[in-house]
Amino acid sequence: FVFSGRFKVNEMATNEASCEQPQKRGTKDKPNGYFADSVVSERRQKDREERLALVLWRRPIITLHYFLLETFITLKEWTLKLWRRRGTAFLFLVLCSLFSLAYSTEGAHQKYVQYLEKRFLWCAYWVGLGILSSVGLGTGLHTFLLYLGPHIASVTLAAYECGSTDFPEPPYPDQIICPEAGGMEGSISLWSIISKVRLEACMWGAGTAIGELPPYFMARAARLSGADPDDEDYEEFEEMLGQAETAQDFVTRAKLGVQNMVQKVGFFGILACASIPNPLFDLAGITCGHFLVPFWTFFGATLIGKAIIKMHIQKLFVIITFSKHIVEQMVSLIGGALPGPSIQKPFSEYLEAQRSKLHHHTGQGTPASENWLSWVFEKVVLVMVCYFIFSIINSMAQSYAKRRQRSQQQRYSEEKTK
C-alpha cells in the first residue's frame, strides 16, 4: 500500500512536470515569435522606403519604365474585366451608336439632342473634376480651389455687378456677359446666387462621393476574401486597429475617432463625417468596407453629405466672401497694410478689369489686358496640374515596384519550403 501510494505521488509529480514543460517551452518560443514579427515589420518598412524613393526627380528612367509597365498591366486587367462583362459593354455600345445616329440625323428632335448634349457635357465636366479631387490618384487634384471655387466667385461678382443673374445658363460662353436690359441695384439675394451655381456644385459634390468608392470596395473585398490587398492605406488601417489601445499622437486618435463614429453610429456617423471638410474621410470608406457596411448605407450617406450639405456650406462661404461689400472692404484693408498702395493697386486694377469684361459685348473691340494677378493664378493652376500628373506617375511606378517585391517574397518563400 505504501509502495502504491509513493508510485501515485511520483506519477503525479511527473504529470505536473510534463504539464509545465510546454509552458516553459512556450515562454522560450515567445521571444522567437516577437523576433520574427520584428523582422517582417522591418522588411516591410524597408520595402516601403524603397518604393517611396521611386520618384521622377530622383530616378526618372526607372520611374517612367515602371509607370509604363503598370499602365500596361492595368489596361490588361480592365480589358479582361470588360470581356467578362461583354454583354453590358455591348449594350453600352449599342446605346452610344443610337445616340450618335440621332445626333447626326437632321430633324425636329435636334433641339432636344443639343439640349441633352449641352447638359450632359456640363454635368460630366464637374462630376469628373469631383472624382479627380477625391479618388486618390497620386496626391489628388484640389479642383474646388482651382475650378469650382473661382467659378462660384466669378458668378457672385458678376451677379452683384450686373444686378441680375439672367446671364446665359451654363455652360457659359468664353466669358460671362451682363444682359443688355440690366438689373436693379440691390436686387441680388444670396439665394439667387446659390440657385445659379447649384447644378455645377451638386455635380462636383456627387463626383467627390463617387471618388470615395474605391477604398470602400477594396476593404470590403479584402475582408470577404481574406486576401492581403495591395494598398498602403489599408495596411495602415490594420496597423492602427492593432495599436488602438496604445495610440498617443493626435492624428492617430483622430483617425480612431472617425473609425469609432462610423462603426458605432452607422448611417448618421458617415453623414456627419461627409458633411464637413474632412481630410480623414478615406478612413471612413475603408472602415465601412472592412466592417461590411451595406453599399447603399455608405454611398447614400456620402452622397447626401458631400453633394447637398457640404456643398451648400462651401457655396455659402465663397459667395459671402466674394460679395460686393466684402470684396471692397478687403481691398481697402489691403491698402492699410504695411506694403500699402503697392499691393492695393493691382487688386483694384484686377477688379476693374473684371467689371469691364462683364459689360463687354461682341464687336466692341477688345477689353483691357489682364494684370499680373491673373497671370500668377494661371501659372499656379498649371503647376498644380503638372504636380498632379507627376504624382500619378510616381504612384503607378510605386505600385509596380510593390508587385515586384511581392513576387520576390513569394519566390523566396517557395524556395524556402522546398
mmCIF file of C-alpha atoms in Angstrom, residues 26-303:
data_model
loop_
_atom_site.group_PDB
_atom_site.id
_atom_site.type_symbol
_atom_site.label_atom_id
_atom_site.label_comp_id
_atom_site.label_asym_id
_atom_site.label_seq_id
_atom_site.Cartn_x
_atom_site.Cartn_y
_atom_site.Cartn_z
ATOM 1 C CA GLY A 26 6.122 28.320 -24.964
ATOM 2 C CA THR A 27 7.771 31.089 -22.983
ATOM 3 C CA LYS A 28 11.028 30.348 -24.708
ATOM 4 C CA ASP A 29 9.342 30.370 -28.115
ATOM 5 C CA LYS A 30 7.572 33.662 -27.461
ATOM 6 C CA PRO A 31 10.645 35.860 -27.990
ATOM 7 C CA ASN A 32 11.258 33.954 -31.218
ATOM 8 C CA GLY A 33 7.769 34.945 -32.370
ATOM 9 C CA TYR A 34 8.408 38.560 -31.459
ATOM 10 C CA PHE A 35 11.713 38.411 -33.288
ATOM 11 C CA ALA A 36 10.042 37.009 -36.407
ATOM 12 C CA ASP A 37 7.371 39.733 -36.280
ATOM 13 C CA SER A 38 10.012 42.419 -35.881
ATOM 14 C CA VAL A 39 11.946 41.033 -38.863
ATOM 15 C CA VAL A 40 8.776 41.094 -41.002
ATOM 16 C CA SER A 41 7.903 44.656 -39.917
ATOM 17 C CA GLU A 42 11.462 45.831 -40.593
ATOM 18 C CA ARG A 43 11.383 44.267 -44.038
ATOM 19 C CA ARG A 44 8.048 45.917 -44.812
ATOM 20 C CA GLN A 45 9.370 49.252 -43.639
ATOM 21 C CA LYS A 46 12.462 48.863 -45.801
ATOM 22 C CA ASP A 47 10.365 47.927 -48.844
ATOM 23 C CA ARG A 48 8.107 50.906 -48.234
ATOM 24 C CA GLU A 49 11.071 53.286 -48.044
ATOM 25 C CA GLU A 50 12.437 51.869 -51.304
ATOM 26 C CA ARG A 51 9.091 52.428 -53.008
ATOM 27 C CA LEU A 52 8.739 55.973 -51.711
ATOM 28 C CA ALA A 53 12.211 56.780 -53.064
ATOM 29 C CA LEU A 54 10.964 55.860 -56.554
ATOM 30 C CA VAL A 55 10.005 59.324 -57.862
ATOM 31 C CA LEU A 56 10.613 61.222 -61.088
ATOM 32 C CA TRP A 57 13.054 63.760 -59.660
ATOM 33 C CA ARG A 58 15.311 61.077 -58.150
ATOM 34 C CA ARG A 59 15.144 58.096 -60.522
ATOM 35 C CA PRO A 60 13.382 59.334 -63.666
ATOM 36 C CA ILE A 61 14.229 56.480 -66.075
ATOM 37 C CA ILE A 62 13.248 53.641 -63.730
ATOM 38 C CA THR A 63 10.136 55.535 -62.615
ATOM 39 C CA LEU A 64 8.937 56.046 -66.200
ATOM 40 C CA HIS A 65 9.752 52.412 -67.042
ATOM 41 C CA TYR A 66 7.763 51.099 -64.074
ATOM 42 C CA PHE A 67 4.924 53.535 -64.859
ATOM 43 C CA LEU A 68 4.603 52.184 -68.412
ATOM 44 C CA LEU A 69 4.658 48.581 -67.190
ATOM 45 C CA GLU A 70 1.995 49.293 -64.559
ATOM 46 C CA THR A 71 -0.117 51.101 -67.172
ATOM 47 C CA PHE A 72 0.105 48.059 -69.456
ATOM 48 C CA ILE A 73 -0.875 45.687 -66.616
ATOM 49 C CA THR A 74 -3.798 47.925 -65.601
ATOM 50 C CA LEU A 75 -5.095 48.151 -69.173
ATOM 51 C CA LYS A 76 -4.815 44.385 -69.479
ATOM 52 C CA GLU A 77 -6.811 43.877 -66.253
ATOM 53 C CA TRP A 78 -9.507 46.329 -67.394
ATOM 54 C CA THR A 79 -9.730 44.599 -70.771
ATOM 55 C CA LEU A 80 -10.268 41.243 -69.068
ATOM 56 C CA LYS A 81 -12.954 42.745 -66.814
ATOM 57 C CA LEU A 82 -14.731 44.208 -69.852
ATOM 58 C CA TRP A 83 -14.542 40.853 -71.608
ATOM 59 C CA ARG A 84 -16.164 39.150 -68.608
ATOM 60 C CA ARG A 85 -18.949 41.752 -68.789
ATOM 61 C CA ARG A 86 -19.116 41.821 -72.583
ATOM 62 C CA GLY A 87 -22.940 41.777 -72.546
ATOM 63 C CA THR A 88 -23.095 45.043 -70.625
ATOM 64 C CA ALA A 89 -20.315 46.535 -72.769
ATOM 65 C CA PHE A 90 -22.171 45.536 -75.958
ATOM 66 C CA LEU A 91 -25.401 47.133 -74.685
ATOM 67 C CA PHE A 92 -23.496 50.327 -73.864
ATOM 68 C CA LEU A 93 -22.013 50.397 -77.387
ATOM 69 C CA VAL A 94 -25.476 49.919 -78.911
ATOM 70 C CA LEU A 95 -26.851 52.856 -76.888
ATOM 71 C CA CYS A 96 -23.905 55.029 -77.939
ATOM 72 C CA SER A 97 -24.496 54.093 -81.587
ATOM 73 C CA LEU A 98 -28.189 55.006 -81.345
ATOM 74 C CA PHE A 99 -27.374 58.356 -79.765
ATOM 75 C CA SER A 100 -24.752 59.015 -82.450
ATOM 76 C CA LEU A 101 -27.320 58.220 -85.134
ATOM 77 C CA ALA A 102 -29.868 60.579 -83.573
ATOM 78 C CA TYR A 103 -27.182 63.236 -83.193
ATOM 79 C CA SER A 104 -26.181 63.131 -86.878
ATOM 80 C CA THR A 105 -29.708 62.896 -88.338
ATOM 81 C CA GLU A 106 -31.469 66.162 -89.147
ATOM 82 C CA GLY A 107 -34.958 66.726 -87.795
ATOM 83 C CA ALA A 108 -37.147 68.437 -85.218
ATOM 84 C CA HIS A 109 -35.507 66.390 -82.458
ATOM 85 C CA GLN A 110 -32.183 68.201 -82.869
ATOM 86 C CA LYS A 111 -33.011 70.923 -80.353
ATOM 87 C CA TYR A 112 -33.651 68.267 -77.674
ATOM 88 C CA VAL A 113 -30.487 66.396 -78.620
ATOM 89 C CA GLN A 114 -28.443 69.581 -78.402
ATOM 90 C CA TYR A 115 -30.009 70.438 -75.043
ATOM 91 C CA LEU A 116 -29.194 66.962 -73.676
ATOM 92 C CA GLU A 117 -25.667 67.149 -75.074
ATOM 93 C CA LYS A 118 -25.107 70.546 -73.502
ATOM 94 C CA ARG A 119 -26.386 69.432 -70.078
ATOM 95 C CA PHE A 120 -24.603 66.087 -70.174
ATOM 96 C CA LEU A 121 -21.215 67.572 -71.027
ATOM 97 C CA TRP A 122 -21.607 70.305 -68.397
ATOM 98 C CA CYS A 123 -22.550 67.797 -65.673
ATOM 99 C CA ALA A 124 -19.884 65.307 -66.751
ATOM 100 C CA TYR A 125 -17.248 68.047 -66.581
ATOM 101 C CA TRP A 126 -17.999 68.847 -62.941
ATOM 102 C CA VAL A 127 -18.503 65.205 -61.927
ATOM 103 C CA GLY A 128 -15.103 64.411 -63.440
ATOM 104 C CA LEU A 129 -13.465 67.253 -61.527
ATOM 105 C CA GLY A 130 -15.088 65.983 -58.324
ATOM 106 C CA ILE A 131 -13.789 62.453 -58.915
ATOM 107 C CA LEU A 132 -10.276 63.784 -59.532
ATOM 108 C CA SER A 133 -10.469 65.665 -56.245
ATOM 109 C CA SER A 134 -11.183 62.610 -54.077
ATOM 110 C CA VAL A 135 -10.315 59.434 -55.973
ATOM 111 C CA GLY A 136 -6.778 59.346 -54.563
ATOM 112 C CA LEU A 137 -4.773 59.252 -57.796
ATOM 113 C CA GLY A 138 -1.349 60.395 -56.678
ATOM 114 C CA THR A 139 -1.926 63.363 -54.367
ATOM 115 C CA GLY A 140 -5.409 64.249 -55.627
ATOM 116 C CA LEU A 141 -6.195 67.406 -57.590
ATOM 117 C CA HIS A 142 -7.730 70.189 -55.477
ATOM 118 C CA THR A 143 -10.364 71.011 -58.064
ATOM 119 C CA PHE A 144 -12.517 73.055 -55.675
ATOM 120 C CA LEU A 145 -9.742 75.585 -55.158
ATOM 121 C CA LEU A 146 -8.734 75.545 -58.820
ATOM 122 C CA TYR A 147 -12.075 75.363 -60.647
ATOM 123 C CA LEU A 148 -15.317 75.327 -58.671
ATOM 124 C CA GLY A 149 -14.362 77.988 -56.109
ATOM 125 C CA PRO A 150 -13.205 80.512 -58.758
ATOM 126 C CA HIS A 151 -16.312 79.713 -60.839
ATOM 127 C CA ILE A 152 -18.654 80.477 -57.903
ATOM 128 C CA ALA A 153 -16.641 83.621 -57.118
ATOM 129 C CA SER A 154 -16.892 84.869 -60.726
ATOM 130 C CA VAL A 155 -20.661 84.231 -60.798
ATOM 131 C CA THR A 156 -21.016 86.093 -57.471
ATOM 132 C CA LEU A 157 -19.024 89.110 -58.695
ATOM 133 C CA ALA A 158 -20.976 89.107 -61.969
ATOM 134 C CA ALA A 159 -24.323 88.955 -60.183
ATOM 135 C CA TYR A 160 -23.519 91.987 -57.994
ATOM 136 C CA GLU A 161 -22.047 93.944 -60.919
ATOM 137 C CA CYS A 162 -24.882 93.187 -63.343
ATOM 138 C CA GLY A 163 -27.609 93.459 -60.724
ATOM 139 C CA SER A 164 -29.074 90.278 -62.179
ATOM 140 C CA THR A 165 -28.425 86.567 -62.647
ATOM 141 C CA ASP A 166 -30.051 86.469 -66.102
ATOM 142 C CA PHE A 167 -26.778 85.923 -67.947
ATOM 143 C CA PRO A 168 -26.757 82.709 -70.034
ATOM 144 C CA GLU A 169 -27.415 79.351 -68.448
ATOM 145 C CA PRO A 170 -24.412 77.053 -68.050
ATOM 146 C CA PRO A 171 -22.282 76.117 -69.800
ATOM 147 C CA TYR A 172 -21.337 79.746 -70.207
ATOM 148 C CA PRO A 173 -19.591 81.105 -73.307
ATOM 149 C CA ASP A 174 -15.954 82.131 -73.089
ATOM 150 C CA GLN A 175 -16.897 84.797 -70.540
ATOM 151 C CA ILE A 176 -19.926 85.885 -68.524
ATOM 152 C CA ILE A 177 -21.598 88.981 -70.034
ATOM 153 C CA CYS A 178 -24.215 91.108 -68.305
ATOM 154 C CA PRO A 179 -27.651 91.181 -70.003
ATOM 155 C CA GLU A 180 -28.376 94.327 -72.008
ATOM 156 C CA ALA A 181 -31.520 95.093 -70.015
ATOM 157 C CA GLY A 182 -29.518 95.218 -66.796
ATOM 158 C CA GLY A 183 -30.955 94.891 -63.317
ATOM 159 C CA MET A 184 -31.900 96.921 -60.312
ATOM 160 C CA GLU A 185 -29.300 97.840 -57.698
ATOM 161 C CA GLY A 186 -29.700 95.728 -54.572
ATOM 162 C CA SER A 187 -31.971 93.148 -56.239
ATOM 163 C CA ILE A 188 -29.433 90.330 -55.833
ATOM 164 C CA SER A 189 -30.023 87.949 -52.944
ATOM 165 C CA LEU A 190 -27.894 85.177 -51.531
ATOM 166 C CA TRP A 191 -30.456 82.577 -52.560
ATOM 167 C CA SER A 192 -30.492 83.717 -56.213
ATOM 168 C CA ILE A 193 -26.696 83.197 -56.482
ATOM 169 C CA ILE A 194 -26.945 79.803 -54.752
ATOM 170 C CA SER A 195 -29.619 78.751 -57.256
ATOM 171 C CA LYS A 196 -27.449 79.930 -60.170
ATOM 172 C CA VAL A 197 -24.500 77.669 -59.238
ATOM 173 C CA ARG A 198 -26.468 74.784 -57.683
ATOM 174 C CA LEU A 199 -26.174 72.375 -60.619
ATOM 175 C CA GLU A 200 -22.394 72.517 -61.029
ATOM 176 C CA ALA A 201 -21.807 72.489 -57.265
ATOM 177 C CA CYS A 202 -24.014 69.431 -56.718
ATOM 178 C CA MET A 203 -22.426 67.614 -59.655
ATOM 179 C CA TRP A 204 -18.969 68.315 -58.228
ATOM 180 C CA GLY A 205 -20.119 67.020 -54.831
ATOM 181 C CA ALA A 206 -21.547 63.877 -56.436
ATOM 182 C CA GLY A 207 -18.187 63.332 -58.144
ATOM 183 C CA THR A 208 -16.360 63.531 -54.809
ATOM 184 C CA ALA A 209 -18.802 60.934 -53.406
ATOM 185 C CA ILE A 210 -18.079 58.600 -56.343
ATOM 186 C CA GLY A 211 -14.343 59.086 -55.779
ATOM 187 C CA GLU A 212 -14.701 57.694 -52.236
ATOM 188 C CA LEU A 213 -15.900 54.300 -53.507
ATOM 189 C CA PRO A 214 -12.530 52.628 -54.369
ATOM 190 C CA PRO A 215 -11.326 52.459 -50.707
ATOM 191 C CA TYR A 216 -14.705 51.010 -49.710
ATOM 192 C CA PHE A 217 -14.692 48.295 -52.395
ATOM 193 C CA MET A 218 -11.024 47.452 -51.746
ATOM 194 C CA ALA A 219 -11.522 46.996 -47.994
ATOM 195 C CA ARG A 220 -14.772 45.055 -48.479
ATOM 196 C CA ALA A 221 -13.195 42.657 -50.993
ATOM 197 C CA ALA A 222 -10.186 42.135 -48.687
ATOM 198 C CA ARG A 223 -12.460 41.333 -45.731
ATOM 199 C CA LEU A 224 -14.631 38.897 -47.697
ATOM 200 C CA SER A 225 -11.749 37.088 -49.416
ATOM 201 C CA GLY A 226 -9.242 37.221 -46.563
ATOM 202 C CA ALA A 227 -6.536 38.274 -49.034
ATOM 203 C CA ASP A 228 -3.938 40.943 -48.342
ATOM 204 C CA PRO A 229 -4.835 43.913 -50.580
ATOM 205 C CA ASP A 230 -2.221 45.886 -52.463
ATOM 206 C CA ASP A 231 -2.938 49.162 -50.709
ATOM 207 C CA GLU A 232 -0.868 51.246 -48.284
ATOM 208 C CA ASP A 233 -3.897 52.911 -46.662
ATOM 209 C CA TYR A 234 -5.481 49.553 -45.796
ATOM 210 C CA GLU A 235 -2.235 48.299 -44.270
ATOM 211 C CA GLU A 236 -2.051 51.494 -42.209
ATOM 212 C CA PHE A 237 -5.672 50.964 -41.146
ATOM 213 C CA GLU A 238 -4.923 47.432 -39.912
ATOM 214 C CA GLU A 239 -1.851 48.651 -38.033
ATOM 215 C CA MET A 240 -3.957 51.399 -36.448
ATOM 216 C CA LEU A 241 -6.540 48.829 -35.280
ATOM 217 C CA GLY A 242 -3.746 46.811 -33.694
ATOM 218 C CA GLN A 243 -2.416 49.875 -31.852
ATOM 219 C CA ALA A 244 -5.817 51.272 -30.802
ATOM 220 C CA GLU A 245 -5.164 50.964 -27.055
ATOM 221 C CA THR A 246 -1.647 52.432 -27.117
ATOM 222 C CA ALA A 247 -2.244 55.355 -29.508
ATOM 223 C CA GLN A 248 -0.866 58.631 -28.148
ATOM 224 C CA ASP A 249 -0.447 61.118 -31.015
ATOM 225 C CA PHE A 250 -3.273 63.406 -32.105
ATOM 226 C CA VAL A 251 -3.510 62.166 -35.721
ATOM 227 C CA THR A 252 -3.910 58.516 -34.718
ATOM 228 C CA ARG A 253 -6.517 59.393 -32.093
ATOM 229 C CA ALA A 254 -8.411 61.485 -34.673
ATOM 230 C CA LYS A 255 -8.405 58.552 -37.097
ATOM 231 C CA LEU A 256 -9.615 56.228 -34.344
ATOM 232 C CA GLY A 257 -12.371 58.733 -33.537
ATOM 233 C CA VAL A 258 -13.568 58.698 -37.160
ATOM 234 C CA GLN A 259 -13.413 54.889 -37.211
ATOM 235 C CA ASN A 260 -15.393 54.558 -33.956
ATOM 236 C CA MET A 261 -18.032 57.073 -35.093
ATOM 237 C CA VAL A 262 -18.582 55.315 -38.414
ATOM 238 C CA GLN A 263 -18.612 51.852 -36.846
ATOM 239 C CA LYS A 264 -20.953 52.647 -33.923
ATOM 240 C CA VAL A 265 -23.295 55.324 -35.294
ATOM 241 C CA GLY A 266 -23.652 53.928 -38.828
ATOM 242 C CA PHE A 267 -25.546 55.987 -41.423
ATOM 243 C CA PHE A 268 -25.605 59.210 -39.415
ATOM 244 C CA GLY A 269 -21.945 58.831 -38.456
ATOM 245 C CA ILE A 270 -20.991 58.545 -42.131
ATOM 246 C CA LEU A 271 -23.286 61.506 -42.908
ATOM 247 C CA ALA A 272 -21.614 63.623 -40.215
ATOM 248 C CA CYS A 273 -18.111 62.796 -41.499
ATOM 249 C CA ALA A 274 -19.108 63.516 -45.116
ATOM 250 C CA SER A 275 -20.905 66.797 -44.369
ATOM 251 C CA ILE A 276 -17.817 68.710 -43.236
ATOM 252 C CA PRO A 277 -14.407 69.222 -44.885
ATOM 253 C CA ASN A 278 -12.706 66.107 -43.550
ATOM 254 C CA PRO A 279 -9.249 65.006 -44.794
ATOM 255 C CA LEU A 280 -9.676 61.686 -42.939
ATOM 256 C CA PHE A 281 -12.806 60.598 -44.842
ATOM 257 C CA ASP A 282 -10.816 57.986 -46.805
ATOM 258 C CA LEU A 283 -10.584 56.158 -43.477
ATOM 259 C CA ALA A 284 -14.391 56.161 -43.266
ATOM 260 C CA GLY A 285 -14.604 54.341 -46.605
ATOM 261 C CA ILE A 286 -12.027 51.764 -45.524
ATOM 262 C CA THR A 287 -13.807 51.305 -42.177
ATOM 263 C CA CYS A 288 -17.188 50.770 -43.850
ATOM 264 C CA GLY A 289 -15.711 48.263 -46.264
ATOM 265 C CA HIS A 290 -13.789 46.424 -43.530
ATOM 266 C CA PHE A 291 -16.850 46.090 -41.280
ATOM 267 C CA LEU A 292 -19.108 45.169 -44.255
ATOM 268 C CA VAL A 293 -21.430 48.183 -44.042
ATOM 269 C CA PRO A 294 -24.070 47.865 -46.825
ATOM 270 C CA PHE A 295 -23.208 49.720 -50.008
ATOM 271 C CA TRP A 296 -26.269 51.975 -50.123
ATOM 272 C CA THR A 297 -25.844 52.897 -46.463
ATOM 273 C CA PHE A 298 -22.298 54.092 -47.168
ATOM 274 C CA PHE A 299 -22.860 55.674 -50.591
ATOM 275 C CA GLY A 300 -26.246 57.201 -49.715
ATOM 276 C CA ALA A 301 -24.864 58.942 -46.622
ATOM 277 C CA THR A 302 -21.746 60.038 -48.527
ATOM 278 C CA LEU A 303 -23.762 61.401 -51.466
#
